[in-house]
Amino acid sequence: MRDAALQAIEGAQTLEALQAVKTHYLGKKGELTSQLKTLGSLSPDERRARGAEINALKAELEAAIETREAQLKEEALQARLASEAIDVTLPAPAHPVGGLHVISRILGDLEEIFERMGYSVVEGPEVEEDRFNFDALNIPWHHPARDMWDTFWLEDGRLLRTHTSPMQVRYMLAHEAPLKIVVPGKVFRYEATDATHESMFHQLEGLVVGDHISMADLKGTISEMARALFGPKAKVRFQPSFYPFVEPGADFAVWWENPRGASKWLELGGCGMVHPQVFKAVDDLREERGLPRAYEGKTGFAFGLGPERIAMLKYGIPDIRYFYQNDLRVLTQFRGDL
Ligand code: PHE
């Protein structure tokens, strides 16, 4: 029995099988247990000898079972570790990262285009003073042209700039000609919003001042920009228009080849030759600050355009309100790499 039992213990391949072997020999009705029960019918001497023998065998089997049990447990553990092993070469789950907003991208493209043409990029405050946003730009208090820019007024008499043009004045206050700048930034209009109007949007202002700057330079510059943005065949149109701080003034549009529908001219912005009144206002302010007058007899052009309109044109985005609703479906569709 001893050999058969030891063999059965060795041969058990699972913990369940081992438990069955244990029950078979050592259980209440097990082979060894029933042998113990026969001891009563033996003489005292025989009983002692046989009892010791059976108990020794019992101890031996118990030890063997314990050893086998430890082995089987170790094997099961190893098998589990192998099956649950982590493959560190598998790609990790995607970690969401941000990207550049489509308007930041367009502004970045514009800055690059103008930097290549020798312009400096400067920025100005979004909270502005009346005299920079309006007065010095030839838009006096009572002038009806103020209606063109519905204004968010702040309690301290300042305002949220309605355009980036006040930076024309600020920059000329601090610098003398010749100069070439572009000014990207946010502007604010107190208006009802619809598909083409938002109360906050962006502009890129341009200002070039020197000697003998002409309307032809302005047209060449805008055309160059349009070709850089929309390709070498881009068509640009200029139409007379009115802005108090330029004379003559114009609006410019780009021909939009719409692959999905009717092509049309898309108004991108306003422009014109810097009004002599603006140069005069700048010089007056310079004088007030003890600086020499610097803009008499100078000529220059200015333009202002909307990157939102460029994005709408370039990507066929139908509604300006999509830009600032932070809908991830929109943001991820048009985003650029950081
Ligand atoms: N500031 C004007 C606007 O907001 C645009 C413009 C800029 C027009 C410069 C002419 C020259 O509409």
Coordinates of N, CA, C and O in Angstrom, one line a residue, residues 83 87 106 115 136-137 140 143 155 173 202 248 263 270 331 335:
S83 N 0.6 33.5 -17.8 CA -0.6 33.9 -18.7 C -0.9 35.3 -18.5 O -1.5 35.9 -19.3
D87 N 3.0 42.5 -21.7 CA 3.9 42.7 -22.8 C 4.2 44.2 -22.9 O 3.5 45.0 -23.4
I106 N -3.7 80.0 -38.1 CA -3.8 80.9 -39.2 C -3.0 82.2 -38.9 O -2.3 82.7 -39.7
E115 N 6.6 88.1 -41.7 CA 8.0 88.2 -41.3 C 9.0 88.0 -42.5 O 10.0 88.6 -42.6
A136 N -7.5 109.3 -31.8 CA -6.3 109.5 -32.6 C -6.4 108.9 -34.0 O -5.6 109.1 -34.9
L137 N -7.4 108.0 -34.1 CA -7.7 107.4 -35.4 C -8.7 108.2 -36.2 O -9.4 107.6 -37.1
P140 N -13.6 111.1 -33.8 CA -14.0 111.9 -32.6 C -15.3 111.4 -32.0 O -16.0 110.7 -32.6
H143 N -18.5 111.6 -33.8 CA -18.5 111.1 -35.2 C -19.4 109.9 -35.4 O -19.3 109.0 -34.7
E155 N -16.2 100.2 -16.7 CA -16.6 101.2 -15.8 C -15.7 102.3 -15.6 O -16.1 103.4 -15.2
L173 N 3.8 106.2 -31.7 CA 4.2 107.0 -30.6 C 5.6 106.7 -30.1 O 6.4 107.5 -29.7
H202 N -10.7 87.8 -34.0 CA -9.3 88.2 -34.1 C -9.1 89.1 -35.3 O -9.9 89.1 -36.2
P248 N -7.1 107.2 -49.6 CA -8.4 106.5 -49.8 C -8.4 105.2 -49.0 O -7.4 104.7 -48.6
S263 N -18.9 79.5 -56.2 CA -17.7 80.2 -55.8 C -18.1 81.7 -55.7 O -19.1 82.1 -56.3
G270 N -10.2 95.4 -44.4 CA -10.2 96.8 -44.9 C -8.7 97.2 -44.9 O -7.9 96.7 -44.3
L331 N -12.6 71.3 -32.8 CA -11.2 71.6 -32.5 C -10.2 70.5 -33.0 O -9.2 70.9 -33.6
R335 N -7.3 71.1 -35.9 CA -6.1 71.6 -35.1 C -4.8 71.4 -35.7 O -4.6 70.5 -36.6

